[in-house]
Amino acid sequence: MKQFEANFDGLVGPTHNYAGLSFGNVASQSHATQPSNPRAAAKQGLKKAKALADMGLVQGVLAPQERPDVHTLRRLGFSGSDAEVLQQAATQAPALLQACASASSMWTANAATVSPSADTHDGKIHFTPANLVDKLHRSLEPPTTANILKAIFADNRHFAHHQPLPAHANLGDEGAANHTRLCQAYDNAGVEIFVYGHSVLDPLSPKPLKYPARQTLEASAAIARLHKLDEDGCVFIQQNPAIIDQGVFHNDVIAVGNQNVLFFHEQAFWDSNKKLAELRAKCQGELHLIEVPSHSVSIQDAVNTYLFNTQLVTLPQGEMALIAPTDCAENPRVKAYLDELLTLDTPIKQIHYFDVKQSMHNGGGPACLRLRVAMNDVELAAINQQVLLTDELFSKLNHWVERHYRDRLVAADLADPQLLLESRSALDELTQLLKLGSIYPFQQ
Ligand code: SUG
């Protein structure tokens, strides 16, 4: 049986815009009010995904969400026709309209936590959509995320779907952005690393002072229980609160793992030595811990370039490659580090750079744009095949973007009733293209 990691990239939605909605995410804050280009954003994402498919990796896509979310605006008291709802929200509460218009579901690393069948007691792949409670705009995503995941991973002989955790800050869950899995081969039982920002119940757990810790230990522990993971197959590590305060709002901004490699910054973790020792003890076989020192790459450079929001992938020939944003190549210190990395004796032998700047300006790099699912060929055959990125689907999706997406959006456009119609007709067509059924509220 073949085993591999499949990547499911979020298609950027037609309302992609810069609204400064994510306190603690410095790129989101610094690009607030700048015009966005949804068409370019969607094409940049597709190009990156297609390049990975062309490298021989299994690559799928996940549909965006219905935005602006008029249903939520109605729950908030705006009424009348859809156009009136948008207009009232724009006049009376523009911040609510912005939250309801964000295309943030594109960052599918935050869609869910996924445990492969090799790690779970019932031999199924487990999915828990993230509740994303820390940010209002993101907290609207879980119901449709659950619909999308169930429409793709529908076969209950292989896939188990859980509800998102209760929507309370004590159980704040950001999905795979705070979860990494190490293993020797993808179908061997691995060690799942849950990185959290703060523990609500542990009085000794330090807290960041300036920015929020979005993930709690209590949420991570609940997911490990739901997914029926062995205690010996889990390590819970606290993020260093000092770096959350420097803009590291998710662990995948400062660490990435794949198979037996963990690539991370020396300041990434709290109580690092003890936790890395636990990791070494639980991981069987060879383990490569590639720790990047602050004197080579500062936290600020890591946050600005997303050096660690690279995808670390195993190519069919067995070598590992980093899929990095072009921002890494444009920073001389980070580029020098990456050039040096290729000369070191590690499994990472290639670096490929991609321009995903439209996403980067909202704080989302290559790794944010994908949800990974380690699987085997039997499980792959059981998913909805229409979402797999072939040459044909790539070309259809590019045409779909060209026909439906604008090349410029600013805040004032979010109240345009025409944008809502454009977005719904794009999504309606997409659900047919990907054979997803009726996953959106406007289709029900
Ligand atoms: O949740 N940005 C996203 C970026 C998510 C990145 N994902 C990972 N690191 N896995 C967030 O902060 C900004 C939206 C705006 O400001 O318009 C935003 O939601």
Short mmCIF file of C-alpha atoms and ligand atoms in Angstrom, two decimals:
data_model
loop_
_atom_site.label_atom_id
_atom_site.label_comp_id
_atom_site.label_asym_id
_atom_site.label_seq_id
_atom_site.Cartn_x
_atom_site.Cartn_y
_atom_site.Cartn_z
CA MET A 1 0.00 0.00 0.00
CA LYS A 2 1.29 3.47 -0.86
CA GLN A 3 1.37 6.11 1.87
CA PHE A 4 1.88 9.84 1.53
CA GLU A 5 0.77 13.21 2.74
CA ALA A 6 -1.94 14.94 0.69
CA ASN A 7 -2.30 18.71 0.80
CA PHE A 8 -5.68 20.39 0.47
CA ASP A 9 -5.27 24.07 -0.36
CA GLY A 10 -7.96 26.62 0.38
CA LEU A 11 -9.21 28.39 -2.73
CA VAL A 12 -9.14 32.12 -2.07
CA GLY A 13 -12.69 33.49 -2.01
CA PRO A 14 -14.03 36.35 -4.18
CA THR A 15 -14.15 38.77 -1.20
CA HIS A 16 -10.45 38.53 -0.28
CA ASN A 17 -9.67 41.89 1.33
CA TYR A 18 -7.48 43.59 3.93
CA ALA A 19 -9.54 44.60 6.96
CA GLY A 20 -7.01 44.43 9.80
CA LEU A 21 -9.18 41.93 11.64
CA SER A 22 -6.49 39.88 13.38
CA PHE A 23 -5.05 41.57 16.46
CA GLY A 24 -1.68 39.90 17.12
CA ASN A 25 -1.09 39.14 13.42
CA VAL A 26 1.23 41.95 12.37
CA ALA A 27 0.75 41.57 8.60
CA SER A 28 -3.04 41.74 8.93
CA GLN A 29 -2.73 44.87 11.04
CA SER A 30 -0.19 46.60 8.83
CA HIS A 31 -2.07 46.01 5.57
CA ALA A 32 -5.48 47.09 6.88
CA THR A 33 -7.29 49.41 4.41
CA GLN A 34 -4.98 48.60 1.50
CA PRO A 35 -6.77 47.52 -1.69
CA SER A 36 -6.65 43.79 -2.36
CA ASN A 37 -6.67 41.83 -5.62
CA PRO A 38 -8.87 38.72 -5.15
CA ARG A 39 -8.19 37.48 -8.68
CA ALA A 40 -4.41 37.62 -8.23
CA ALA A 41 -4.72 36.07 -4.76
CA ALA A 42 -6.69 33.10 -6.08
CA LYS A 43 -4.29 32.62 -8.98
CA GLN A 44 -1.21 32.78 -6.75
CA GLY A 45 -2.70 30.07 -4.53
CA LEU A 46 -3.64 27.88 -7.48
CA LYS A 47 -0.18 28.23 -9.01
CA LYS A 48 1.51 27.12 -5.80
CA ALA A 49 -0.88 24.16 -5.43
CA LYS A 50 -0.38 23.10 -9.05
CA ALA A 51 3.41 23.25 -8.71
CA LEU A 52 3.18 20.75 -5.84
CA ALA A 53 0.93 18.48 -7.92
CA ASP A 54 3.51 18.72 -10.72
CA MET A 55 6.24 17.68 -8.25
CA GLY A 56 4.30 14.42 -7.85
CA LEU A 57 2.56 15.24 -4.58
CA VAL A 58 -1.12 14.52 -3.95
CA GLN A 59 -2.85 17.87 -4.07
CA GLY A 60 -6.50 18.79 -3.56
CA VAL A 61 -8.49 21.98 -3.07
CA LEU A 62 -11.04 23.10 -0.49
CA ALA A 63 -13.87 25.46 -1.42
CA PRO A 64 -14.10 28.97 0.04
CA GLN A 65 -17.07 30.12 2.16
CA GLU A 66 -20.14 32.19 1.38
CA ARG A 67 -19.23 35.83 2.00
CA PRO A 68 -20.48 38.37 2.80
CA ASP A 69 -22.24 36.24 5.39
CA VAL A 70 -25.69 37.83 5.24
CA HIS A 71 -27.15 35.10 7.46
CA THR A 72 -24.91 36.17 10.35
CA LEU A 73 -25.72 39.84 9.69
CA ARG A 74 -29.42 38.95 10.01
CA ARG A 75 -28.69 37.19 13.32
CA LEU A 76 -27.16 40.48 14.41
CA GLY A 77 -30.38 42.38 13.78
CA PHE A 78 -29.99 43.76 10.25
CA SER A 79 -33.06 43.13 8.14
CA GLY A 80 -34.85 43.61 4.84
CA SER A 81 -33.54 42.48 1.47
CA ASP A 82 -29.95 41.26 1.20
CA ALA A 83 -28.99 44.64 -0.26
CA GLU A 84 -30.64 46.42 2.69
CA VAL A 85 -28.90 44.17 5.20
CA LEU A 86 -25.52 45.02 3.65
CA GLN A 87 -26.32 48.73 3.53
CA GLN A 88 -27.50 48.90 7.15
CA ALA A 89 -24.44 47.01 8.36
CA ALA A 90 -22.12 49.29 6.34
CA THR A 91 -23.68 52.39 7.88
CA GLN A 92 -24.34 51.26 11.44
CA ALA A 93 -21.58 48.73 12.13
CA PRO A 94 -18.91 48.59 9.39
CA ALA A 95 -16.67 46.42 11.58
CA LEU A 96 -19.37 43.72 11.63
CA LEU A 97 -19.71 43.88 7.87
CA GLN A 98 -15.94 43.45 7.51
CA ALA A 99 -15.96 40.46 9.85
CA CYS A 100 -18.80 38.92 7.85
CA ALA A 101 -17.05 39.55 4.51
CA SER A 102 -13.60 38.10 5.22
CA ALA A 103 -12.27 35.38 2.91
CA SER A 104 -10.24 33.99 5.83
CA SER A 105 -11.31 30.37 5.21
CA MET A 106 -8.54 30.34 2.56
CA TRP A 107 -6.07 29.52 5.38
CA THR A 108 -7.09 25.90 5.63
CA ALA A 109 -4.33 25.05 8.10
CA ASN A 110 -6.89 26.52 10.49
CA ALA A 111 -9.81 24.52 9.12
CA ALA A 112 -9.35 21.46 11.32
CA THR A 113 -7.00 19.16 13.19
CA VAL A 114 -6.49 15.89 11.36
CA SER A 115 -5.12 12.64 12.80
CA PRO A 116 -4.19 9.92 10.32
CA SER A 117 -5.45 6.36 10.67
CA ALA A 118 -2.04 5.05 11.77
CA ASP A 119 -2.37 7.06 15.01
CA THR A 120 -6.00 6.47 15.98
CA HIS A 121 -7.40 3.49 17.89
CA ASP A 122 -10.20 2.80 15.39
CA GLY A 123 -7.96 3.02 12.32
CA LYS A 124 -9.92 5.94 10.81
CA ILE A 125 -8.73 9.41 9.85
CA HIS A 126 -10.21 11.84 12.38
CA PHE A 127 -11.21 15.46 11.67
CA THR A 128 -12.19 18.15 14.17
CA PRO A 129 -13.03 21.52 12.61
CA ALA A 130 -11.40 24.33 14.58
CA ASN A 131 -13.75 26.64 16.50
CA LEU A 132 -11.49 29.68 15.85
CA VAL A 133 -13.17 31.58 18.69
CA ASP A 134 -10.41 34.12 19.19
CA LYS A 135 -11.42 36.15 16.12
CA LEU A 136 -15.02 37.01 15.29
CA HIS A 137 -14.51 36.75 11.51
CA ARG A 138 -12.92 33.32 11.86
CA SER A 139 -15.47 32.02 14.38
CA LEU A 140 -18.05 32.09 11.56
CA GLU A 141 -16.18 29.42 9.57
CA PRO A 142 -16.71 26.08 11.41
CA PRO A 143 -20.25 25.06 10.24
CA THR A 144 -19.40 25.41 6.53
CA THR A 145 -15.91 23.95 7.08
CA ALA A 146 -17.59 20.87 8.56
CA ASN A 147 -19.91 20.64 5.52
CA ILE A 148 -16.97 20.89 3.12
CA LEU A 149 -14.90 18.26 4.93
CA LYS A 150 -17.86 15.87 5.10
CA ALA A 151 -18.55 16.38 1.39
CA ILE A 152 -14.96 15.39 0.56
CA PHE A 153 -14.18 12.76 3.21
CA ALA A 154 -17.64 11.21 3.14
CA ASP A 155 -16.92 7.51 3.49
CA ASN A 156 -17.49 6.62 7.14
CA ARG A 157 -15.51 3.39 6.82
CA HIS A 158 -12.37 5.54 6.62
CA PHE A 159 -13.21 8.99 8.01
CA ALA A 160 -14.56 10.15 11.39
CA HIS A 161 -15.85 13.71 11.82
CA HIS A 162 -16.20 15.43 15.20
CA GLN A 163 -18.03 18.60 16.07
CA PRO A 164 -15.93 21.71 16.67
CA LEU A 165 -15.16 22.18 20.39
CA PRO A 166 -17.62 24.37 22.34
CA ALA A 167 -17.19 28.00 21.29
CA HIS A 168 -15.57 29.46 24.40
CA ALA A 169 -12.18 31.08 24.89
CA ASN A 170 -11.18 28.38 27.41
CA LEU A 171 -11.35 25.92 24.51
CA GLY A 172 -9.89 28.15 21.80
CA ASP A 173 -8.79 25.89 18.95
CA GLU A 174 -6.95 26.97 15.77
CA GLY A 175 -6.68 23.58 14.09
CA ALA A 176 -3.61 22.22 12.34
CA ALA A 177 -1.75 25.54 12.65
CA ASN A 178 -0.83 24.36 16.15
CA HIS A 179 -0.43 20.69 15.38
CA THR A 180 2.44 18.80 13.73
CA ARG A 181 3.00 15.10 13.34
CA LEU A 182 6.36 13.34 13.30
CA CYS A 183 6.76 9.77 12.06
CA GLN A 184 9.22 7.57 10.22
CA ALA A 185 6.85 6.65 7.37
CA TYR A 186 3.40 8.24 6.98
CA ASP A 187 1.62 4.94 7.68
CA ASN A 188 3.63 4.22 10.86
CA ALA A 189 2.16 5.38 14.17
CA GLY A 190 3.58 8.83 14.75
CA VAL A 191 3.92 11.39 17.51
CA GLU A 192 1.40 14.23 17.30
CA ILE A 193 2.74 17.50 18.66
CA PHE A 194 0.07 19.83 20.04
CA VAL A 195 1.42 23.33 20.60
CA TYR A 196 -0.75 25.63 22.70
CA GLY A 197 -0.49 29.29 23.67
CA HIS A 198 -1.78 29.06 27.22
CA SER A 199 -3.35 26.71 29.73
CA VAL A 200 -6.47 28.05 31.42
CA LEU A 201 -6.37 25.52 34.25
CA ASP A 202 -2.64 25.38 34.96
CA PRO A 203 -1.74 28.29 37.25
CA LEU A 204 1.93 27.93 36.27
CA SER A 205 1.28 28.40 32.56
CA PRO A 206 2.73 31.78 31.52
CA LYS A 207 0.68 34.09 29.31
CA PRO A 208 1.64 36.55 26.59
CA LEU A 209 1.21 40.13 27.78
CA LYS A 210 0.37 41.99 24.60
CA TYR A 211 -1.32 39.66 22.12
CA PRO A 212 -3.79 36.81 22.61
CA ALA A 213 -2.83 33.15 22.94
CA ARG A 214 -5.35 31.66 20.53
CA GLN A 215 -4.95 27.96 21.39
CA THR A 216 -5.44 26.50 24.86
CA LEU A 217 -3.97 23.30 26.28
CA GLU A 218 -7.50 22.28 27.25
CA ALA A 219 -8.58 22.42 23.58
CA SER A 220 -5.54 20.45 22.42
CA ALA A 221 -6.12 17.77 25.08
CA ALA A 222 -9.79 17.44 24.07
CA ILE A 223 -8.78 16.87 20.46
CA ALA A 224 -6.25 14.20 21.40
CA ARG A 225 -9.04 12.44 23.35
CA LEU A 226 -11.58 12.78 20.54
CA HIS A 227 -9.12 11.40 18.01
CA LYS A 228 -8.40 8.41 20.26
CA LEU A 229 -4.65 8.97 20.31
CA ASP A 230 -2.25 7.07 22.57
CA GLU A 231 -0.67 9.07 25.37
CA ASP A 232 2.70 7.82 24.13
CA GLY A 233 1.87 9.25 20.72
CA CYS A 234 1.27 12.81 21.92
CA VAL A 235 3.44 15.65 23.16
CA PHE A 236 1.88 18.90 24.42
CA ILE A 237 4.22 21.87 24.19
CA GLN A 238 3.55 25.45 25.24
CA GLN A 239 4.52 28.19 22.81
CA ASN A 240 6.99 30.71 24.17
CA PRO A 241 4.66 33.57 25.24
CA ALA A 242 7.37 36.15 24.52
CA ILE A 243 7.23 35.34 20.80
CA ILE A 244 3.43 35.43 20.65
CA ASP A 245 3.94 39.04 21.74
CA GLN A 246 6.25 39.52 18.74
CA GLY A 247 3.63 38.37 16.24
CA VAL A 248 3.90 34.56 16.32
CA PHE A 249 0.14 34.06 16.60
CA HIS A 250 0.20 30.39 15.50
CA ASN A 251 2.90 27.76 16.02
CA ASP A 252 3.16 27.27 12.24
CA VAL A 253 4.70 30.75 12.07
CA ILE A 254 7.73 29.45 14.00
CA ALA A 255 7.97 25.66 13.44
CA VAL A 256 7.15 23.04 10.83
CA GLY A 257 7.53 19.26 10.91
CA ASN A 258 7.41 16.43 8.40
CA GLN A 259 8.20 12.74 8.91
CA ASN A 260 11.32 12.66 11.10
CA VAL A 261 12.26 16.34 10.73
CA LEU A 262 11.26 19.24 12.96
CA PHE A 263 12.42 22.63 11.68
CA PHE A 264 11.97 25.33 14.31
CA HIS A 265 13.34 28.51 15.81
CA GLU A 266 15.29 28.24 19.05
CA GLN A 267 12.81 30.56 20.79
CA ALA A 268 9.71 28.69 19.59
CA PHE A 269 8.87 26.71 22.71
CA TRP A 270 8.53 27.25 26.45
CA ASP A 271 10.58 24.79 28.50
CA SER A 272 12.15 23.74 25.23
CA ASN A 273 14.88 21.35 26.43
CA LYS A 274 12.50 19.28 28.54
CA LYS A 275 9.89 19.09 25.79
CA LEU A 276 12.40 18.20 23.06
CA ALA A 277 13.74 15.43 25.31
CA GLU A 278 10.18 14.07 25.68
CA LEU A 279 9.80 14.23 21.92
CA ARG A 280 13.06 12.36 21.40
CA ALA A 281 11.98 9.68 23.87
CA LYS A 282 8.57 9.19 22.22
CA CYS A 283 9.73 9.25 18.61
CA GLN A 284 11.14 5.94 17.53
CA GLY A 285 14.07 5.92 15.14
CA GLU A 286 16.12 8.72 13.72
CA LEU A 287 14.95 12.27 14.45
CA HIS A 288 16.32 15.47 12.89
CA LEU A 289 15.77 18.49 15.08
CA ILE A 290 16.82 21.50 12.99
CA GLU A 291 16.92 24.39 15.45
CA VAL A 292 17.51 27.81 13.91
CA PRO A 293 19.45 30.12 16.24
CA SER A 294 18.42 33.74 16.84
CA HIS A 295 21.83 34.96 15.69
CA SER A 296 21.09 33.52 12.22
CA VAL A 297 17.42 34.50 11.98
CA SER A 298 15.71 36.88 14.41
CA ILE A 299 12.07 36.42 15.44
CA GLN A 300 11.30 39.61 13.54
CA ASP A 301 12.82 38.23 10.31
CA ALA A 302 10.97 34.94 10.83
CA VAL A 303 7.65 36.80 11.26
CA ASN A 304 8.26 39.13 8.31
CA THR A 305 9.36 36.41 5.87
CA TYR A 306 7.44 33.37 7.19
CA LEU A 307 10.58 31.21 7.04
CA PHE A 308 8.79 28.61 9.20
CA ASN A 309 5.45 28.89 7.42
CA THR A 310 7.10 26.94 4.66
CA GLN A 311 5.67 23.58 3.68
CA LEU A 312 8.14 20.82 4.41
CA VAL A 313 7.28 18.04 1.97
CA THR A 314 8.71 14.68 0.97
CA LEU A 315 9.12 14.42 -2.79
CA PRO A 316 8.37 11.10 -4.53
CA GLN A 317 12.15 10.43 -4.85
CA GLY A 318 12.41 10.62 -1.03
CA GLU A 319 14.17 13.99 -0.67
CA MET A 320 12.55 16.73 1.37
CA ALA A 321 11.84 20.19 -0.01
CA LEU A 322 10.80 23.46 1.56
CA ILE A 323 8.02 25.35 -0.21
CA ALA A 324 8.79 28.92 0.78
CA PRO A 325 7.30 32.35 0.08
CA THR A 326 9.40 34.62 -2.17
CA ASP A 327 9.59 36.94 0.85
CA CYS A 328 12.25 34.54 2.25
CA ALA A 329 14.42 35.01 -0.84
CA GLU A 330 14.05 38.80 -0.62
CA ASN A 331 15.45 39.00 2.93
CA PRO A 332 19.28 38.67 2.75
CA ARG A 333 19.65 37.12 6.22
CA VAL A 334 16.93 34.55 5.70
CA LYS A 335 18.16 33.76 2.18
CA ALA A 336 21.70 33.28 3.52
CA TYR A 337 20.36 30.92 6.18
CA LEU A 338 18.38 28.91 3.61
CA ASP A 339 21.39 28.69 1.28
CA GLU A 340 23.42 27.38 4.19
CA LEU A 341 20.68 24.93 5.20
CA LEU A 342 21.06 23.17 1.86
CA THR A 343 24.73 22.52 2.62
CA LEU A 344 24.01 20.98 6.03
CA ASP A 345 23.59 17.27 6.47
CA THR A 346 19.78 17.24 6.82
CA PRO A 347 17.02 15.59 4.74
CA ILE A 348 16.06 19.04 3.32
CA LYS A 349 17.69 19.18 -0.12
CA GLN A 350 15.56 21.62 -2.15
CA ILE A 351 13.88 24.99 -1.68
CA HIS A 352 11.17 26.25 -4.02
CA TYR A 353 9.98 29.85 -3.76
CA PHE A 354 6.42 30.99 -4.55
CA ASP A 355 4.84 34.41 -4.73
CA VAL A 356 1.82 34.26 -2.40
CA LYS A 357 2.02 37.93 -1.42
CA GLN A 358 -1.72 38.57 -1.58
CA SER A 359 -2.12 36.00 1.21
CA MET A 360 1.09 37.03 3.03
CA HIS A 361 -0.27 40.56 3.44
CA ASN A 362 -2.96 39.10 5.67
CA GLY A 363 -0.47 36.91 7.56
CA GLY A 364 -0.91 33.68 5.60
CA GLY A 365 2.07 31.91 4.01
CA PRO A 366 2.32 28.67 1.99
CA ALA A 367 1.71 26.43 5.02
CA CYS A 368 -1.35 28.43 6.16
CA LEU A 369 -2.93 27.82 2.77
CA ARG A 370 -3.00 24.04 3.12
CA LEU A 371 -4.57 21.35 5.27
CA ARG A 372 -2.52 18.20 5.25
CA VAL A 373 -3.87 14.71 5.51
CA ALA A 374 -1.48 11.77 5.75
CA MET A 375 -3.19 8.85 4.05
CA ASN A 376 -2.78 5.71 1.99
CA ASP A 377 -4.03 4.93 -1.50
CA VAL A 378 -7.14 3.08 -0.26
CA GLU A 379 -8.16 6.14 1.76
CA LEU A 380 -7.35 8.44 -1.16
CA ALA A 381 -9.58 6.35 -3.43
CA ALA A 382 -12.42 6.84 -0.90
CA ILE A 383 -12.45 10.66 -1.07
CA ASN A 384 -14.38 12.84 -3.51
CA GLN A 385 -12.01 12.63 -6.51
CA GLN A 386 -13.29 15.88 -8.06
CA VAL A 387 -11.26 18.00 -5.61
CA LEU A 388 -7.90 16.54 -6.71
CA LEU A 389 -5.90 19.06 -8.69
CA THR A 390 -5.35 17.66 -12.18
CA ASP A 391 -4.26 19.67 -15.25
CA GLU A 392 -7.91 19.83 -16.23
CA LEU A 393 -9.18 21.06 -12.87
CA PHE A 394 -6.35 23.61 -12.70
CA SER A 395 -7.35 25.07 -16.03
CA LYS A 396 -11.08 25.05 -15.13
CA LEU A 397 -10.40 26.78 -11.81
CA ASN A 398 -8.25 29.46 -13.46
CA HIS A 399 -11.05 30.20 -15.92
CA TRP A 400 -13.58 30.19 -13.10
CA VAL A 401 -11.48 32.77 -11.24
CA GLU A 402 -11.09 34.92 -14.36
CA ARG A 403 -14.84 34.93 -14.94
CA HIS A 404 -16.00 35.63 -11.39
CA TYR A 405 -13.29 37.48 -9.46
CA ARG A 406 -12.59 41.20 -9.27
CA ASP A 407 -9.05 42.53 -9.42
CA ARG A 408 -9.55 45.20 -6.77
CA LEU A 409 -11.49 45.38 -3.52
CA VAL A 410 -11.60 48.06 -0.83
CA ALA A 411 -13.79 48.30 2.28
CA ALA A 412 -16.54 50.26 0.51
CA ASP A 413 -17.03 47.41 -2.00
CA LEU A 414 -18.08 44.97 0.72
CA ALA A 415 -21.56 46.57 0.90
CA ASP A 416 -22.04 46.31 -2.88
CA PRO A 417 -24.98 43.89 -3.39
CA GLN A 418 -23.46 42.98 -6.73
CA LEU A 419 -20.40 41.52 -4.95
CA LEU A 420 -22.70 39.21 -2.98
CA LEU A 421 -24.38 38.03 -6.19
CA GLU A 422 -21.02 37.54 -7.91
CA SER A 423 -19.72 35.58 -4.96
CA ARG A 424 -22.80 33.34 -4.74
CA SER A 425 -22.86 32.60 -8.43
CA ALA A 426 -19.12 31.73 -8.34
CA LEU A 427 -19.64 29.38 -5.40
CA ASP A 428 -22.71 27.78 -6.93
CA GLU A 429 -20.70 26.96 -10.03
CA LEU A 430 -17.79 25.71 -7.92
CA THR A 431 -19.94 23.26 -5.96
CA GLN A 432 -20.98 21.73 -9.29
CA LEU A 433 -17.40 21.66 -10.57
CA LEU A 434 -16.17 19.92 -7.39
CA LYS A 435 -19.37 17.87 -6.90
CA LEU A 436 -19.77 19.09 -3.33
CA GLY A 437 -23.57 19.19 -3.15
CA SER A 438 -25.33 21.99 -1.25
CA ILE A 439 -22.77 23.07 1.32
CA TYR A 440 -23.65 26.78 1.60
CA PRO A 441 -26.54 28.41 3.48
CA PHE A 442 -27.69 30.19 0.28
CA GLN A 443 -28.10 26.80 -1.39
CA GLN A 444 -30.35 25.41 1.33
O1 SUG B 1 -6.23 33.99 11.37
N1 SUG B 1 -5.51 36.34 8.88
C1 SUG B 1 -5.45 34.98 9.34
C2 SUG B 1 -4.15 34.35 8.92
C3 SUG B 1 -4.13 32.87 9.25
C4 SUG B 1 -2.80 32.26 9.02
N2 SUG B 1 -2.85 30.87 9.29
C5 SUG B 1 -1.88 30.13 9.86
N3 SUG B 1 -0.84 30.67 10.43
N4 SUG B 1 -2.02 28.86 9.86
C6 SUG B 1 -5.60 34.93 10.86
O2 SUG B 1 -5.07 35.81 11.54
C7 SUG B 1 -6.61 38.50 8.45
C8 SUG B 1 -7.89 39.00 7.87
C9 SUG B 1 -7.90 40.49 7.71
O3 SUG B 1 -7.28 41.20 8.49
O4 SUG B 1 -8.59 40.99 6.76
C10 SUG B 1 -6.66 37.04 8.88
O5 SUG B 1 -7.71 36.54 9.24
#
